[in-house]
mmCIF file of C-alpha atoms in Angstrom:
data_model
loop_
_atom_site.group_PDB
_atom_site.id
_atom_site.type_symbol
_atom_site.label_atom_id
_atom_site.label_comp_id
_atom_site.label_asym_id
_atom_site.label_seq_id
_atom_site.Cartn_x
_atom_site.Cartn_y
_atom_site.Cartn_z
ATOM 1 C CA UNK N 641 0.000 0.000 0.000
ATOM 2 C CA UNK N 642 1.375 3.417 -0.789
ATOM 3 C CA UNK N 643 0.892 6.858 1.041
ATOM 4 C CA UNK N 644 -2.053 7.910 -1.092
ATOM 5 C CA UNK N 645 -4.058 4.408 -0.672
ATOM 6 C CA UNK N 646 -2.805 4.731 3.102
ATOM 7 C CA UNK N 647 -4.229 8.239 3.348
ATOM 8 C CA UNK N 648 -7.657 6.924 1.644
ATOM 9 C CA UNK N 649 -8.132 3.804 3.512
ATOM 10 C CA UNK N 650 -7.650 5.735 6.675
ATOM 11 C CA UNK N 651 -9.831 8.924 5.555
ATOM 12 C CA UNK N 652 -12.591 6.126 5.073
ATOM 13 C CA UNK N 653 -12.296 4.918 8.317
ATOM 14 C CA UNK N 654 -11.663 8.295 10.605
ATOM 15 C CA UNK N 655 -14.965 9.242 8.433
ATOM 16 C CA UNK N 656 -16.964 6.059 9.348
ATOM 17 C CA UNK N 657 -15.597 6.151 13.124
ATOM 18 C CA UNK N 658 -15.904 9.782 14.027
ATOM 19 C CA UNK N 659 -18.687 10.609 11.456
ATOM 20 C CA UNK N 660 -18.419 13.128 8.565
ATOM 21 C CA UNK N 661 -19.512 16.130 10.339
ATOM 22 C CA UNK N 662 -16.116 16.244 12.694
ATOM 23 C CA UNK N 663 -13.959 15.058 10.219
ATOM 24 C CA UNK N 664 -15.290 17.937 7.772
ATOM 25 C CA UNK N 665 -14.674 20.304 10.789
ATOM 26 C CA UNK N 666 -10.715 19.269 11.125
ATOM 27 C CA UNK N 667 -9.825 19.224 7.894
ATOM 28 C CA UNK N 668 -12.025 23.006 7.442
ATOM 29 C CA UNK N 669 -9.013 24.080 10.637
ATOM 30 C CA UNK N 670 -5.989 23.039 8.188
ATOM 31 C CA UNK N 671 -3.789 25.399 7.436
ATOM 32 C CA UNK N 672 0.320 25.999 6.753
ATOM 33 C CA UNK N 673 1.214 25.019 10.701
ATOM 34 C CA UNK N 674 -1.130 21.879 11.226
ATOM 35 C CA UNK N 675 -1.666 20.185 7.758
ATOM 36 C CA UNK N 676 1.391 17.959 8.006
ATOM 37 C CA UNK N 677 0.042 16.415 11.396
ATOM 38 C CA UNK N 678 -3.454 16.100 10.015
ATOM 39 C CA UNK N 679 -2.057 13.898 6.924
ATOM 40 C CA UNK N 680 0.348 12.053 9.576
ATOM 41 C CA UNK N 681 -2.732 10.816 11.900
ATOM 42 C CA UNK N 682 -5.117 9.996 8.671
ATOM 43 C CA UNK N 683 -2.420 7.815 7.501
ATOM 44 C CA UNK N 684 -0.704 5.838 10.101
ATOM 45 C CA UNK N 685 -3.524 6.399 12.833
ATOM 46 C CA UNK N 686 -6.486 5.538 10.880
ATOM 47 C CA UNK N 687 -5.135 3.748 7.991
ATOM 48 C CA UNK N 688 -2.830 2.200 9.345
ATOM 49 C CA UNK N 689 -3.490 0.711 12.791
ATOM 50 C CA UNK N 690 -7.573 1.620 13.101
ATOM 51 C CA UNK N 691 -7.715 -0.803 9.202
ATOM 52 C CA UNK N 692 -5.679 -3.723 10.642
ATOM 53 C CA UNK N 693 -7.995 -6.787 11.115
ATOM 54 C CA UNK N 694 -6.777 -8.303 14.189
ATOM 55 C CA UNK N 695 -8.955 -6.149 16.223
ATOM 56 C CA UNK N 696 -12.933 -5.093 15.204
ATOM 57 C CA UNK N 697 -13.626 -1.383 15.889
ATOM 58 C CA UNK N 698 -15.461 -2.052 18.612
ATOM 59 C CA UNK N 699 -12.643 -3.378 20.657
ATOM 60 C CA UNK N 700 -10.185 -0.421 19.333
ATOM 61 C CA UNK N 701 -12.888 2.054 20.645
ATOM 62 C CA UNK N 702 -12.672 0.345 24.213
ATOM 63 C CA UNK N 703 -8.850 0.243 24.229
ATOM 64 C CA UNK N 704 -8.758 3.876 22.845
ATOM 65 C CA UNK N 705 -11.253 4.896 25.440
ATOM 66 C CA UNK N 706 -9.382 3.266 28.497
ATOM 67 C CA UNK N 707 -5.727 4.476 26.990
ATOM 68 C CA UNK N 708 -7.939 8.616 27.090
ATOM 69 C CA UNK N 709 -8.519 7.724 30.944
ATOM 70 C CA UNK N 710 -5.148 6.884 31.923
ATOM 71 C CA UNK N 711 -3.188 9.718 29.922
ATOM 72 C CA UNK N 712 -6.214 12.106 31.351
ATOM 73 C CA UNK N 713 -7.087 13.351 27.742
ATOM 74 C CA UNK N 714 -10.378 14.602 28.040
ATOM 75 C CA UNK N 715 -10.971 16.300 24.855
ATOM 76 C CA UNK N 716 -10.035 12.979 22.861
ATOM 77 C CA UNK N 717 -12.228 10.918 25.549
ATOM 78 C CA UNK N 718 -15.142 12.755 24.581
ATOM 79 C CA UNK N 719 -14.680 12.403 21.398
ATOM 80 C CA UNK N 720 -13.647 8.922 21.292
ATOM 81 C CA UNK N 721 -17.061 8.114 23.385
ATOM 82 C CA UNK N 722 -18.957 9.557 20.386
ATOM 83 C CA UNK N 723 -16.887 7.496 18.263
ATOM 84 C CA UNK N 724 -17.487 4.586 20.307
ATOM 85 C CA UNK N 725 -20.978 4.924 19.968
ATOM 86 C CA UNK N 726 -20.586 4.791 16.334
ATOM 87 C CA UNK N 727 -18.458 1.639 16.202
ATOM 88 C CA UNK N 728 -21.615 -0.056 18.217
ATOM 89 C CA UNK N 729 -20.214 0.184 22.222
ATOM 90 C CA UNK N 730 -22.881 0.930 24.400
ATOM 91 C CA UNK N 731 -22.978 2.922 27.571
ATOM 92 C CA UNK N 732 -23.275 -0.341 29.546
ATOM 93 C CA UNK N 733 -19.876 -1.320 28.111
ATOM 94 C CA UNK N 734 -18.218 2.199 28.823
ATOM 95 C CA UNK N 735 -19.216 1.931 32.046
ATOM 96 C CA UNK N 736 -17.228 -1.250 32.455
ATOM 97 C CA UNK N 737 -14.208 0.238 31.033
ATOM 98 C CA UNK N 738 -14.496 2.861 33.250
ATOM 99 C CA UNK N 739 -14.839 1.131 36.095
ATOM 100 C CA UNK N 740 -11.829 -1.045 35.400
ATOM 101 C CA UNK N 741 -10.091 2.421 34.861
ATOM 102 C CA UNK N 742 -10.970 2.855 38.390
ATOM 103 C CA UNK N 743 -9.066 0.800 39.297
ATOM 104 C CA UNK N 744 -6.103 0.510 36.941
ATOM 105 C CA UNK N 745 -5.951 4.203 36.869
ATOM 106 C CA UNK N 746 -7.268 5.724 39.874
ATOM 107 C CA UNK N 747 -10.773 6.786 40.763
ATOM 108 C CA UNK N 748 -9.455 10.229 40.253
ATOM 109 C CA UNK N 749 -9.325 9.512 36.825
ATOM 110 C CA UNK N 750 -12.568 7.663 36.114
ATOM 111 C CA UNK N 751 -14.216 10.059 38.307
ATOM 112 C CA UNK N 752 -13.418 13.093 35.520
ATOM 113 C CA UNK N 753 -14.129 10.044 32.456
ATOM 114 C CA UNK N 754 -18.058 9.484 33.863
ATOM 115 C CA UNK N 755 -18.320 13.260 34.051
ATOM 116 C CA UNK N 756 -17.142 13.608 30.524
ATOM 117 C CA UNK N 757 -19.098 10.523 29.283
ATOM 118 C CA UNK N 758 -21.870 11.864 30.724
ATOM 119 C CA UNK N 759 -21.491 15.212 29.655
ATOM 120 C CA UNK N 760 -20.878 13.461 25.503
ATOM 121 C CA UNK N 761 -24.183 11.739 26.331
ATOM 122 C CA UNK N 762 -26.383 14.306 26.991
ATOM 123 C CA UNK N 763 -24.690 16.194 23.487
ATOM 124 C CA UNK N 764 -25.271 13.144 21.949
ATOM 125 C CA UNK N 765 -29.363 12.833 23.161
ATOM 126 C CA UNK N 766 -29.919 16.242 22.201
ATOM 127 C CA UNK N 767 -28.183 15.819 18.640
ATOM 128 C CA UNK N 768 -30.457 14.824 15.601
ATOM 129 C CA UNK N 769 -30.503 11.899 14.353
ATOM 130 C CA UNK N 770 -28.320 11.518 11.559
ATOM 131 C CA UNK N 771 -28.927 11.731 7.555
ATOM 132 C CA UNK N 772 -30.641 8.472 6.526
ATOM 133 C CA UNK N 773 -30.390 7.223 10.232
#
């Protein structure tokens, strides 16, 4: 696979897993400074580790998700519980992985995660339902 088919493959998937409407958003914010970085993470994040079959998406969204809690990265937890939803986890199943974060991690730290999750679920409730969804 080169670059370009790398860059595709993973624009297909960051599209599918975050949905069109965010991914439209970052690529609106390139410019001179950030473009490079943007190309880096659509290739080698998403098309190159999120396209690899030994895990489904599911499972990468509950790894991704727990990995958010323990390096306290809010802003990409909240969006990676969006994307979760998308790749079919359910609350019921976050809550697991944050209560294993509890422990693993420190109830400090899945303390802020529930806040944020619930905080992603009450955008997500009050969002309309998608185009042909």
């Amino acid at each position: 696979m080169d670059e370009r088919d790398r860059y595709e493959a993973g624009m297909k998937v960051r599209r599918a897993v975050l949905g069109d409407a965010h991914v439209d958003r970052s690529l609106s914010s390139r410019n001179a400074f950030n473009e490079e970085f943007q190309d880096l993470i659509t290739r080698y994040a998403w098309g190159e580790v999120w396209t690899r079959p030994g895990l489904p998406r599911h499972t990468r969204s509950l790894v991704t998700l727990a990995l958010m809690i323990a390096l306290n990265r809010g802003d990409e937890f909240r969006m990676h519980v969006r994307a979760a939803a998308n790749n079919g986890v359910t609350r019921d199943e976050l809550k697991e992985v944050l209560l294993q974060c509890a422990i693993y991690c420190g109830v400090p730290a899945a303390n802020a995660a529930f806040h944020l999750a619930q905080d992603a679920f009450a955008e997500m409730d009050k969002a309309p339902p998608a185009a042909g969804g």
